[in-house]
CSV table of C-alpha atoms and ligand atoms in Angstrom, one decimal:
chain,number,residue,atom,x,y,z
F,1,UNK,CA,148.1,90.5,118.8
F,2,UNK,CA,149.2,88.6,115.3
F,3,UNK,CA,151.7,86.3,117.6
F,4,UNK,CA,148.0,85.6,119.5
F,5,UNK,CA,146.4,85.1,116.4
F,6,UNK,CA,149.3,82.6,114.9
F,7,UNK,CA,149.1,80.6,117.7
F,8,UNK,CA,145.3,80.1,117.7
F,9,UNK,CA,146.0,79.1,114.3
F,10,UNK,CA,148.5,76.8,114.7
F,11,UNK,CA,146.5,75.3,117.6
F,12,UNK,CA,143.7,75.1,115.7
F,13,UNK,CA,144.7,73.7,112.2
F,14,UNK,CA,146.5,71.0,114.4
F,15,UNK,CA,143.2,69.6,115.8
F,16,UNK,CA,142.0,69.5,112.8
F,17,UNK,CA,145.0,67.4,111.6
F,18,UNK,CA,144.5,64.8,114.4
F,19,UNK,CA,140.6,64.6,113.5
F,20,UNK,CA,141.5,63.4,110.2
F,21,UNK,CA,144.2,61.4,110.7
F,22,UNK,CA,141.4,59.2,112.4
F,23,UNK,CA,139.2,58.8,109.3
F,24,UNK,CA,141.1,59.9,106.2
F,25,UNK,CA,144.6,60.3,104.8
F,26,UNK,CA,144.9,64.1,105.1
F,27,UNK,CA,145.0,66.4,101.3
F,28,UNK,CA,147.7,68.0,102.7
F,29,UNK,CA,148.7,69.4,99.3
F,30,UNK,CA,145.0,71.5,99.3
F,31,UNK,CA,145.9,72.5,103.0
F,32,UNK,CA,149.0,74.2,101.5
F,33,UNK,CA,146.9,75.8,99.1
F,34,UNK,CA,144.7,77.6,102.0
F,35,UNK,CA,146.5,80.9,102.9
F,36,UNK,CA,147.5,81.1,106.4
F,37,UNK,CA,145.3,83.3,109.1
F,38,UNK,CA,147.8,86.1,109.4
F,39,UNK,CA,148.7,86.4,105.3
F,40,UNK,CA,144.3,86.9,104.7
F,41,UNK,CA,144.9,89.2,107.5
F,42,UNK,CA,147.4,91.8,106.3
F,43,UNK,CA,145.9,90.9,102.8
F,44,UNK,CA,142.4,92.4,104.0
F,45,UNK,CA,143.5,96.3,105.6
F,46,UNK,CA,139.6,97.7,104.2
F,47,UNK,CA,137.9,94.9,106.3
F,48,UNK,CA,139.4,95.4,108.9
F,49,UNK,CA,138.9,99.3,109.1
F,50,UNK,CA,135.2,98.7,108.2
F,51,UNK,CA,134.5,95.8,110.8
F,52,UNK,CA,137.1,96.1,113.2
F,53,UNK,CA,140.7,93.6,113.8
F,54,UNK,CA,138.8,91.2,116.3
F,55,UNK,CA,135.6,90.9,113.8
F,56,UNK,CA,137.5,90.0,110.7
F,57,UNK,CA,139.9,87.3,112.4
F,58,UNK,CA,137.4,85.3,114.1
F,59,UNK,CA,135.4,85.4,110.3
F,60,UNK,CA,139.0,84.4,108.9
F,61,UNK,CA,139.4,81.7,111.2
F,62,UNK,CA,135.8,80.2,111.0
F,63,UNK,CA,136.1,80.9,106.9
F,64,UNK,CA,139.3,78.7,106.7
F,65,UNK,CA,138.4,76.3,109.4
F,66,UNK,CA,134.9,75.6,106.3
F,67,UNK,CA,137.4,75.3,104.1
F,68,UNK,CA,140.0,73.0,105.3
F,69,UNK,CA,136.8,70.4,106.1
F,70,UNK,CA,135.5,71.2,102.8
F,71,UNK,CA,138.8,70.1,101.4
F,72,UNK,CA,138.2,66.9,103.8
F,73,UNK,CA,135.5,65.8,102.5
F,74,UNK,CA,136.9,66.0,98.9
F,75,UNK,CA,134.5,69.1,97.9
F,76,UNK,CA,136.1,71.3,95.3
F,77,UNK,CA,136.8,74.7,96.5
F,78,UNK,CA,138.3,77.9,95.6
F,79,UNK,CA,141.9,78.3,97.9
F,80,UNK,CA,142.5,81.7,96.3
F,81,UNK,CA,142.8,84.9,98.8
F,82,UNK,CA,140.8,86.9,96.4
F,83,UNK,CA,137.7,84.4,96.4
F,84,UNK,CA,138.3,83.6,100.4
F,85,UNK,CA,138.2,87.4,101.3
F,86,UNK,CA,135.1,88.1,98.6
F,87,UNK,CA,133.4,85.2,101.0
F,88,UNK,CA,134.7,87.0,104.5
F,89,UNK,CA,133.4,90.0,102.6
F,90,UNK,CA,129.6,88.8,102.0
F,91,UNK,CA,129.8,86.9,106.0
F,92,UNK,CA,130.4,90.1,107.7
F,93,UNK,CA,127.9,92.2,105.6
F,94,UNK,CA,125.2,89.7,106.7
F,95,UNK,CA,126.5,89.7,110.1
F,96,UNK,CA,126.4,93.0,110.5
F,97,UNK,CA,123.1,93.6,108.9
F,98,UNK,CA,120.8,95.6,111.2
F,99,UNK,CA,118.5,93.2,113.6
F,100,UNK,CA,116.1,96.0,114.0
F,101,UNK,CA,114.9,96.8,110.2
F,102,UNK,CA,112.1,97.9,107.9
F,103,UNK,CA,109.7,95.2,106.8
F,104,UNK,CA,106.4,95.8,104.4
F,105,UNK,CA,103.3,95.1,106.4
F,106,UNK,CA,100.5,94.0,104.2
F,107,UNK,CA,99.3,91.9,106.9
F,108,UNK,CA,95.8,93.9,106.9
F,109,UNK,CA,96.4,95.4,110.7
F,110,UNK,CA,97.2,98.9,109.7
F,111,UNK,CA,98.5,100.0,113.6
F,112,UNK,CA,100.0,96.3,114.4
F,113,UNK,CA,102.0,96.4,117.6
F,114,UNK,CA,104.8,93.7,116.8
F,115,UNK,CA,105.5,95.8,113.9
F,116,UNK,CA,106.0,99.1,115.6
F,117,UNK,CA,102.3,100.5,115.7
F,118,UNK,CA,102.5,103.7,114.1
F,119,UNK,CA,105.0,105.1,111.7
F,120,UNK,CA,105.7,108.7,112.1
F,121,UNK,CA,105.2,111.6,109.5
F,122,UNK,CA,108.4,113.2,107.8
F,123,UNK,CA,108.0,116.3,109.9
F,124,UNK,CA,108.6,114.4,112.8
F,125,UNK,CA,111.2,111.7,111.7
F,126,UNK,CA,112.8,115.4,110.8
F,127,UNK,CA,112.5,116.6,114.3
F,128,UNK,CA,113.7,113.1,115.6
F,129,UNK,CA,117.3,113.3,113.8
F,130,UNK,CA,117.4,117.0,114.6
F,131,UNK,CA,116.7,116.0,118.3
F,132,UNK,CA,119.2,113.0,118.1
F,133,UNK,CA,121.8,115.4,116.6
F,134,UNK,CA,122.5,118.4,118.3
F,135,UNK,CA,122.0,120.0,121.3
F,136,UNK,CA,118.5,121.2,121.7
F,137,UNK,CA,116.6,123.3,124.4
F,138,UNK,CA,114.9,120.3,126.4
F,139,UNK,CA,115.0,121.5,129.6
F,140,UNK,CA,116.4,124.7,128.9
F,141,UNK,CA,114.1,128.3,128.7
F,142,UNK,CA,115.6,130.2,125.7
F,143,UNK,CA,113.6,133.6,126.5
F,144,UNK,CA,114.4,133.8,130.4
F,145,UNK,CA,118.3,132.0,130.0
F,146,UNK,CA,116.6,129.4,132.8
F,147,UNK,CA,116.7,126.0,133.4
F,148,UNK,CA,113.0,125.0,131.4
F,149,UNK,CA,110.5,122.2,132.1
F,150,UNK,CA,111.1,119.1,128.8
F,151,UNK,CA,107.3,119.2,129.1
F,152,UNK,CA,106.9,122.4,128.1
F,153,UNK,CA,107.3,121.3,124.0
F,154,UNK,CA,103.9,119.6,124.4
F,155,UNK,CA,101.8,120.2,126.9
F,156,UNK,CA,100.4,123.5,125.4
F,157,UNK,CA,99.5,121.5,122.5
F,158,UNK,CA,98.1,118.8,124.4
F,159,UNK,CA,95.8,121.3,126.2
F,160,UNK,CA,94.8,123.2,123.2
F,161,UNK,CA,93.6,119.6,121.6
F,162,UNK,CA,92.2,118.3,124.1
F,163,UNK,CA,90.7,121.2,126.1
F,164,UNK,CA,92.3,120.1,129.3
F,165,UNK,CA,94.4,122.7,132.0
F,166,UNK,CA,97.1,120.6,132.0
F,167,UNK,CA,99.2,117.0,130.7
F,168,UNK,CA,102.7,115.5,131.5
F,169,UNK,CA,103.6,112.4,129.4
F,170,UNK,CA,105.7,109.2,130.0
F,171,UNK,CA,107.4,106.2,128.3
F,172,UNK,CA,103.7,104.7,126.7
F,173,UNK,CA,99.7,104.4,128.1
F,174,UNK,CA,100.7,101.4,130.4
F,175,UNK,CA,103.1,104.0,132.5
F,176,UNK,CA,100.1,106.2,132.4
F,177,UNK,CA,98.1,104.4,134.4
F,178,UNK,CA,100.6,103.3,136.5
F,179,UNK,CA,101.8,106.4,137.4
F,180,UNK,CA,98.1,108.1,137.6
F,181,UNK,CA,97.1,105.0,140.4
F,182,UNK,CA,100.9,105.2,141.9
F,183,UNK,CA,100.0,108.8,142.5
F,184,UNK,CA,96.8,109.1,143.7
F,185,UNK,CA,95.2,105.8,144.8
F,186,UNK,CA,98.8,104.5,146.2
F,187,UNK,CA,97.5,102.3,149.0
F,188,UNK,CA,94.0,103.2,148.4
F,189,UNK,CA,90.9,101.3,146.9
F,190,UNK,CA,89.9,101.9,143.5
F,191,UNK,CA,86.4,100.6,141.9
F,192,UNK,CA,86.8,99.5,138.5
F,193,UNK,CA,83.4,97.7,136.9
F,194,UNK,CA,84.2,94.3,136.5
F,195,UNK,CA,83.2,94.5,132.8
F,196,UNK,CA,86.6,96.7,132.2
F,197,UNK,CA,89.0,94.8,133.8
F,198,UNK,CA,91.0,94.4,130.3
F,199,UNK,CA,94.1,92.7,129.1
F,200,UNK,CA,95.5,94.3,126.5
F,201,UNK,CA,98.3,93.0,124.4
F,202,UNK,CA,98.7,90.1,126.5
F,203,UNK,CA,101.5,91.9,129.1
F,204,UNK,CA,99.1,95.2,130.0
F,205,UNK,CA,96.4,93.9,132.7
F,206,UNK,CA,94.0,96.5,134.0
F,207,UNK,CA,94.3,94.5,138.0
F,208,UNK,CA,97.8,93.4,137.3
F,209,UNK,CA,98.5,97.1,136.7
F,210,UNK,CA,96.6,98.0,140.0
F,211,UNK,CA,98.4,96.2,142.0
F,212,UNK,CA,101.8,96.9,141.0
F,213,UNK,CA,101.0,100.9,141.1
F,214,UNK,CA,100.2,100.1,144.6
F,215,UNK,CA,96.3,100.3,144.7
F,216,UNK,CA,93.4,98.3,145.8
F,217,UNK,CA,90.8,97.2,142.9
F,218,UNK,CA,87.5,96.9,143.6
F,219,UNK,CA,85.6,95.1,141.3
F,220,UNK,CA,81.9,96.6,140.9
F,221,UNK,CA,79.1,95.2,138.8
F,222,UNK,CA,78.9,92.1,136.7
F,223,UNK,CA,81.3,91.3,133.6
F,224,UNK,CA,78.4,92.5,131.5
F,225,UNK,CA,76.0,95.2,133.3
F,226,UNK,CA,77.4,97.8,135.7
F,227,UNK,CA,75.4,100.1,137.7
F,228,UNK,CA,76.2,103.5,139.2
F,229,UNK,CA,74.4,101.9,142.1
F,230,UNK,CA,77.4,100.0,142.1
F,231,UNK,CA,79.7,102.5,141.8
F,232,UNK,CA,77.8,104.1,144.7
F,233,UNK,CA,77.8,100.9,147.0
F,234,UNK,CA,81.7,100.7,146.6
F,235,UNK,CA,82.6,104.5,147.4
F,236,UNK,CA,84.0,104.4,151.3
F,237,UNK,CA,86.5,106.8,153.2
F,238,UNK,CA,88.9,104.6,151.7
F,239,UNK,CA,88.5,105.3,148.5
F,240,UNK,CA,91.3,106.9,146.1
F,241,UNK,CA,89.4,107.4,142.4
F,242,UNK,CA,87.2,106.4,140.4
F,243,UNK,CA,88.4,104.8,137.2
F,244,UNK,CA,87.1,103.8,133.9
F,245,UNK,CA,88.7,101.8,131.2
F,246,UNK,CA,87.8,102.1,127.5
F,247,UNK,CA,87.9,98.5,126.7
F,248,UNK,CA,89.0,99.1,123.5
F,249,UNK,CA,90.0,95.6,122.2
F,250,UNK,CA,86.8,93.9,122.7
F,251,UNK,CA,83.0,94.0,122.9
F,252,UNK,CA,80.3,92.2,125.1
F,253,UNK,CA,77.4,92.0,123.0
F,254,UNK,CA,73.7,91.3,124.0
F,255,UNK,CA,72.4,92.1,127.9
F,256,UNK,CA,74.8,95.2,129.0
F,257,UNK,CA,75.4,98.2,130.9
F,258,UNK,CA,77.9,100.4,131.1
F,259,UNK,CA,77.4,103.6,133.0
F,260,UNK,CA,78.1,106.7,130.5
F,261,UNK,CA,81.6,108.6,131.9
F,262,UNK,CA,78.8,112.0,132.6
F,263,UNK,CA,77.1,110.3,135.1
F,264,UNK,CA,80.2,108.5,137.0
F,265,UNK,CA,81.7,111.9,136.7
F,266,UNK,CA,79.0,113.4,139.0
F,267,UNK,CA,79.1,110.3,141.1
F,268,UNK,CA,83.1,111.3,141.8
F,269,UNK,CA,82.8,114.8,142.4
F,270,UNK,CA,79.8,113.8,144.6
F,271,UNK,CA,82.2,112.1,146.9
F,272,UNK,CA,85.0,114.8,146.3
F,273,UNK,CA,87.2,112.0,144.1
F,274,UNK,CA,88.7,112.5,140.3
F,275,UNK,CA,87.7,110.5,138.0
F,276,UNK,CA,89.9,108.9,135.5
F,277,UNK,CA,89.6,107.8,132.3
F,278,UNK,CA,91.9,105.5,130.5
F,279,UNK,CA,90.6,105.5,127.1
F,280,UNK,CA,93.7,103.8,125.4
F,281,UNK,CA,93.8,104.5,121.8
F,282,UNK,CA,93.3,108.5,122.3
F,283,UNK,CA,92.6,110.2,119.1
F,284,UNK,CA,91.9,113.8,119.2
F,285,UNK,CA,90.0,114.2,116.5
F,286,UNK,CA,86.5,112.9,115.4
F,287,UNK,CA,86.8,109.9,113.2
F,288,UNK,CA,82.9,108.9,111.9
F,289,UNK,CA,84.1,112.7,109.7
F,290,UNK,CA,86.8,110.7,108.4
F,291,UNK,CA,84.7,107.8,107.1
F,292,UNK,CA,85.5,105.6,110.2
F,293,UNK,CA,84.3,104.0,112.5
F,294,UNK,CA,83.5,106.7,115.5
F,295,UNK,CA,85.6,106.7,118.6
F,296,UNK,CA,85.5,108.6,121.7
F,297,UNK,CA,87.7,111.4,121.7
F,298,UNK,CA,89.9,112.8,124.1
F,299,UNK,CA,88.4,115.8,124.1
F,300,UNK,CA,84.8,114.1,124.5
F,301,UNK,CA,86.1,112.8,127.0
F,302,UNK,CA,86.7,115.7,129.3
F,303,UNK,CA,84.2,117.1,128.5
F,304,UNK,CA,81.9,114.6,129.9
F,305,UNK,CA,83.4,115.8,133.4
F,306,UNK,CA,86.5,113.5,133.4
F,307,UNK,CA,89.5,114.8,135.5
F,308,UNK,CA,92.2,113.0,134.1
F,309,UNK,CA,92.7,111.3,130.4
F,310,UNK,CA,95.2,108.7,129.8
F,311,UNK,CA,96.0,107.5,126.2
F,312,UNK,CA,98.6,106.3,123.8
F,313,UNK,CA,100.7,108.2,121.5
F,314,UNK,CA,101.3,105.4,118.8
F,315,UNK,CA,97.8,104.4,118.7
F,316,UNK,CA,95.3,106.2,116.6
F,317,UNK,CA,97.0,109.7,117.6
F,318,UNK,CA,99.7,108.5,115.3
F,319,UNK,CA,102.5,109.4,117.2
F,320,UNK,CA,105.7,107.7,119.1
F,321,UNK,CA,105.2,105.4,121.5
F,322,UNK,CA,104.2,107.5,124.9
F,323,UNK,CA,101.3,107.9,127.2
F,324,UNK,CA,99.9,111.1,127.8
F,325,UNK,CA,97.8,112.0,130.5
F,326,UNK,CA,95.7,115.4,130.4
F,327,UNK,CA,93.3,117.0,132.7
F,328,UNK,CA,93.2,119.3,135.6
F,329,UNK,CA,96.7,121.0,137.0
F,330,UNK,CA,96.2,120.0,139.9
F,331,UNK,CA,96.6,116.6,139.8
F,332,UNK,CA,98.8,116.8,137.1
F,333,UNK,CA,101.2,118.8,139.4
F,334,UNK,CA,101.0,115.8,141.6
F,335,UNK,CA,101.5,113.4,139.5
F,336,UNK,CA,105.1,115.2,138.5
F,337,UNK,CA,106.1,115.5,141.1
F,338,UNK,CA,106.1,111.6,141.9
F,339,UNK,CA,109.8,109.9,142.0
F,340,UNK,CA,108.4,107.3,139.5
F,341,UNK,CA,107.6,110.3,137.1
F,342,UNK,CA,111.6,110.5,136.3
F,343,UNK,CA,112.0,106.6,135.7
F,344,UNK,CA,108.8,107.1,132.8
F,345,UNK,CA,109.5,110.3,131.5
F,346,UNK,CA,110.2,110.5,127.9
F,347,UNK,CA,113.4,111.0,126.1
F,348,UNK,CA,113.9,113.8,123.8
F,349,UNK,CA,113.5,112.3,120.6
F,350,UNK,CA,109.9,110.6,121.2
F,351,UNK,CA,108.8,114.6,122.6
F,352,UNK,CA,110.1,115.9,119.5
F,353,UNK,CA,108.1,113.2,118.0
F,354,UNK,CA,105.2,114.0,119.7
F,355,UNK,CA,105.2,117.9,119.8
F,356,UNK,CA,105.9,117.3,115.9
F,357,UNK,CA,102.7,115.1,115.3
F,358,UNK,CA,100.8,117.2,117.7
F,359,UNK,CA,101.5,120.4,115.8
F,360,UNK,CA,100.3,118.4,112.8
F,361,UNK,CA,96.6,118.3,114.3
F,362,UNK,CA,96.2,122.3,114.5
F,363,UNK,CA,94.9,121.5,110.2
F,364,UNK,CA,92.3,118.8,110.8
F,365,UNK,CA,91.9,119.4,107.4
F,366,UNK,CA,95.3,118.2,106.2
F,367,UNK,CA,95.3,115.5,108.6
F,368,UNK,CA,94.4,112.5,106.5
F,369,UNK,CA,97.1,113.4,104.1
F,370,UNK,CA,100.0,114.3,107.2
F,371,UNK,CA,99.7,111.1,109.3
F,372,UNK,CA,100.3,107.9,108.2
F,373,UNK,CA,97.9,105.8,109.7
F,374,UNK,CA,95.1,107.7,108.8
F,375,UNK,CA,96.1,108.2,105.2
F,376,UNK,CA,96.6,104.5,105.1
F,377,UNK,CA,93.0,103.4,107.3
F,378,UNK,CA,91.2,106.0,104.2
F,379,UNK,CA,92.5,104.7,101.3
F,380,UNK,CA,89.5,104.0,99.3
F,381,UNK,CA,88.4,100.5,98.1
F,382,UNK,CA,88.5,101.6,94.3
F,383,UNK,CA,92.2,103.2,94.9
F,384,UNK,CA,93.0,99.5,95.9
F,385,UNK,CA,91.5,97.5,93.7
F,386,UNK,CA,93.7,99.5,90.8
F,387,UNK,CA,96.7,98.8,92.6
F,388,UNK,CA,95.6,94.7,93.0
F,389,UNK,CA,94.9,94.8,89.4
F,390,UNK,CA,98.4,96.2,88.5
F,391,UNK,CA,100.3,93.7,90.6
F,392,UNK,CA,98.5,90.6,90.2
F,393,UNK,CA,99.9,89.7,86.7
F,394,UNK,CA,103.9,90.6,87.5
F,395,UNK,CA,103.3,88.7,91.3
F,396,UNK,CA,102.1,85.9,88.9
F,397,UNK,CA,104.7,85.9,87.1
F,398,UNK,CA,107.1,86.1,89.6
F,399,UNK,CA,106.0,82.8,91.3
F,400,UNK,CA,106.7,79.2,89.8
F,401,UNK,CA,104.0,77.1,88.4
F,402,UNK,CA,102.7,75.9,91.4
F,403,UNK,CA,101.3,79.2,92.9
F,404,UNK,CA,98.1,81.3,91.8
F,405,UNK,CA,97.6,84.6,92.4
F,406,UNK,CA,93.7,86.0,92.8
F,407,UNK,CA,92.4,89.4,93.6
F,408,UNK,CA,90.1,89.6,96.5
F,409,UNK,CA,88.1,91.4,98.9
F,410,UNK,CA,88.7,91.7,102.9
F,411,UNK,CA,88.6,93.5,105.7
F,412,UNK,CA,91.6,95.5,107.4
F,413,UNK,CA,91.5,95.7,110.9
F,414,UNK,CA,92.5,99.0,112.6
F,415,UNK,CA,95.4,97.3,115.2
F,416,UNK,CA,97.0,98.0,118.3
F,417,UNK,CA,92.8,97.4,120.1
F,418,UNK,CA,91.5,99.7,118.5
F,419,UNK,CA,88.0,98.7,117.4
F,420,UNK,CA,88.5,95.5,116.9
F,421,UNK,CA,84.7,95.0,116.0
F,422,UNK,CA,85.5,98.0,113.0
F,423,UNK,CA,86.7,96.4,110.4
F,424,UNK,CA,87.5,98.7,106.9
F,425,UNK,CA,86.5,96.9,103.6
F,426,UNK,CA,90.2,96.7,102.0
F,427,UNK,CA,91.1,94.5,98.8
F,428,UNK,CA,93.8,92.1,99.0
F,429,UNK,CA,95.7,89.3,96.9
F,430,UNK,CA,95.3,85.6,98.1
F,431,UNK,CA,98.3,83.7,96.9
F,432,UNK,CA,97.2,79.5,96.9
F,433,UNK,CA,99.7,76.0,96.0
F,434,UNK,CA,97.3,74.7,93.4
F,435,UNK,CA,97.8,71.6,94.8
F,436,UNK,CA,96.9,72.5,98.0
F,437,UNK,CA,100.3,72.0,100.4
F,438,UNK,CA,100.8,73.5,104.1
F,439,UNK,CA,104.3,72.9,102.8
F,440,UNK,CA,104.8,75.2,100.0
F,441,UNK,CA,102.6,77.4,101.6
F,442,UNK,CA,105.2,77.9,104.4
F,443,UNK,CA,107.8,78.0,102.1
F,444,UNK,CA,106.1,80.6,100.5
F,445,UNK,CA,105.7,82.7,103.3
F,446,UNK,CA,109.4,82.2,104.4
F,447,UNK,CA,110.1,83.2,101.1
F,448,UNK,CA,108.8,86.4,100.9
F,449,UNK,CA,110.0,87.3,104.5
F,450,UNK,CA,113.5,86.6,104.0
F,451,UNK,CA,113.3,89.1,101.2
F,452,UNK,CA,115.6,92.3,101.6
F,453,UNK,CA,112.7,94.1,102.7
F,454,UNK,CA,110.7,91.5,104.4
F,455,UNK,CA,107.0,91.3,103.3
F,456,UNK,CA,104.9,89.9,106.0
F,457,UNK,CA,101.1,88.6,104.7
F,458,UNK,CA,99.1,86.3,107.0
F,459,UNK,CA,98.1,82.7,106.8
F,460,UNK,CA,94.4,82.1,106.7
F,461,UNK,CA,92.9,78.4,105.3
F,462,UNK,CA,95.9,77.5,103.1
F,463,UNK,CA,95.8,80.7,101.6
F,464,UNK,CA,98.5,83.7,101.8
F,465,UNK,CA,96.7,86.6,102.0
F,466,UNK,CA,98.2,89.9,101.4
F,467,UNK,CA,96.3,93.1,102.2
F,468,UNK,CA,97.0,95.7,99.7
F,469,UNK,CA,96.2,98.6,102.2
F,470,UNK,CA,99.7,99.3,104.1
F,471,UNK,CA,101.1,99.1,100.6
F,472,UNK,CA,101.5,102.8,99.4
F,473,UNK,CA,104.7,102.6,97.0
F,474,UNK,CA,104.1,99.5,94.5
F,475,UNK,CA,107.9,99.3,93.8
F,476,UNK,CA,108.4,98.2,97.1
F,477,UNK,CA,106.8,95.0,96.2
F,478,UNK,CA,107.8,94.6,92.8
F,479,UNK,CA,111.2,95.5,93.0
F,480,UNK,CA,111.7,92.7,95.1
F,481,UNK,CA,109.9,90.1,92.8
F,482,UNK,CA,112.6,89.1,90.6
F,483,UNK,CA,114.6,87.5,94.3
F,484,UNK,CA,111.2,85.2,95.2
F,485,UNK,CA,111.6,83.0,92.0
F,486,UNK,CA,115.1,82.4,93.2
F,487,UNK,CA,114.7,81.3,96.6
F,488,UNK,CA,111.1,78.9,95.5
F,489,UNK,CA,113.1,77.6,92.9
K,501,LIG,C1,96.4,99.9,124.7
K,501,LIG,C2,96.3,100.3,125.8
K,501,LIG,C3,97.1,100.6,126.8
K,501,LIG,C4,98.3,100.3,127.0
K,501,LIG,O1,98.7,101.3,126.2
K,501,LIG,P1,100.5,101.2,125.6
K,501,LIG,O2,100.8,102.7,125.0
K,501,LIG,O3,100.4,100.0,124.8
K,501,LIG,O4,101.4,100.9,126.9
K,501,LIG,C5,96.1,100.5,128.2
K,501,LIG,N1,94.7,100.5,128.4
K,501,LIG,C6,94.0,100.7,127.2
K,501,LIG,C7,92.3,100.9,127.2
K,501,LIG,C8,94.5,100.7,126.1
K,501,LIG,O5,94.0,100.6,124.9
């Protein structure tokens, strides 16, 4: 290895010497001051121990190259080994920073799909750490000593909380819809209202998922109005099931009609067909009791006669990314036997988190404290106003004169497609360049994004808006403000 390295360094420096000879006279003296690759490596055992020989020697060569070029340009550089080692250390630390890391979500969208949707409660995080760190009874029945079912850890809880007979879970709700249709409707027809052929999150489109699941979509009704008779006319001997999609991310206003779940269930059952409802968000409790807009619960859907309901784990439920399928036992058994189920099944860490979150739902009175998403969504405007007043001064002081900070009312969104029309009153800090200027606004937003815990707001009409709804801890912002001035000066 050392032999190879010195060869590389020799060829490297001779290359540079040639380049230089063309343009200007090399400053041989300052070149000689630079330590050699081998020398630097020998003096950096602690760097090699931490990052490995390969990474450190690449960094050493890169850094020496850079210094040589700087010398060539006549720049003053510190060629002492210790100084170069300090540069190397910084460079290696930076290169090894995790790519996926926490951010401060001040966008005003609480369950932001691009920012990872729901944050897990500590109980769930502990369960994930335990499941990840140690062997577990994932598929082992401790009572009988025999092989167990990985879903045994969550199925009874889902049933208890939704009133369903049986349940299963997969990687996300898109997978749940795919699996249900592939199991129950392969090569057969599924009528869906034209008003429900939605696209969610840019990549999940009901018609496309239906096609990939191997069933044939039969569009019924019109975009704004679909009647029971439209479904009735679409049913034939090749119909596999009826499906209703909860159009969680948009709403048609005006002259509209949709068929209620109970009516559709009655029609399906009259023809011995199952009714599948893709509920999307899938909350387990009535949100109006928490002062939030009403959204149908999974129990409501089961109660109104749905044979299967699919919903996400990381939207309003507040758990890990998952897709839960709850409903009639016989249908769930069929779904579990589909070979695709194995490809879409949940990982042990997700199961651990999901079980812990579902357990918290057994105490509905403490949900708002226990589920982070619900806690954020129910923070009062008074609390947010007080927080805004606390932060206004320090934020203004940390910014150059060219920016002014103002307190403003606003509206937060629940996010992840849930109830887009229903916004929640909130309090924001508006930061504006004193002289209107796109470039300085962009620079400001970028400086916040480059903080150690990147701060993400939203830019609207020449203003950088920080919605305080998801800022539970002032310090997360305040402690970083001194670094902001440096970035903007
Ligand atoms: C969000 C949503 C989906 C997709 O769920 P993911 O968990 O994001 O895969 C499907 N259907 C509806 C109605 C949704 O709201």
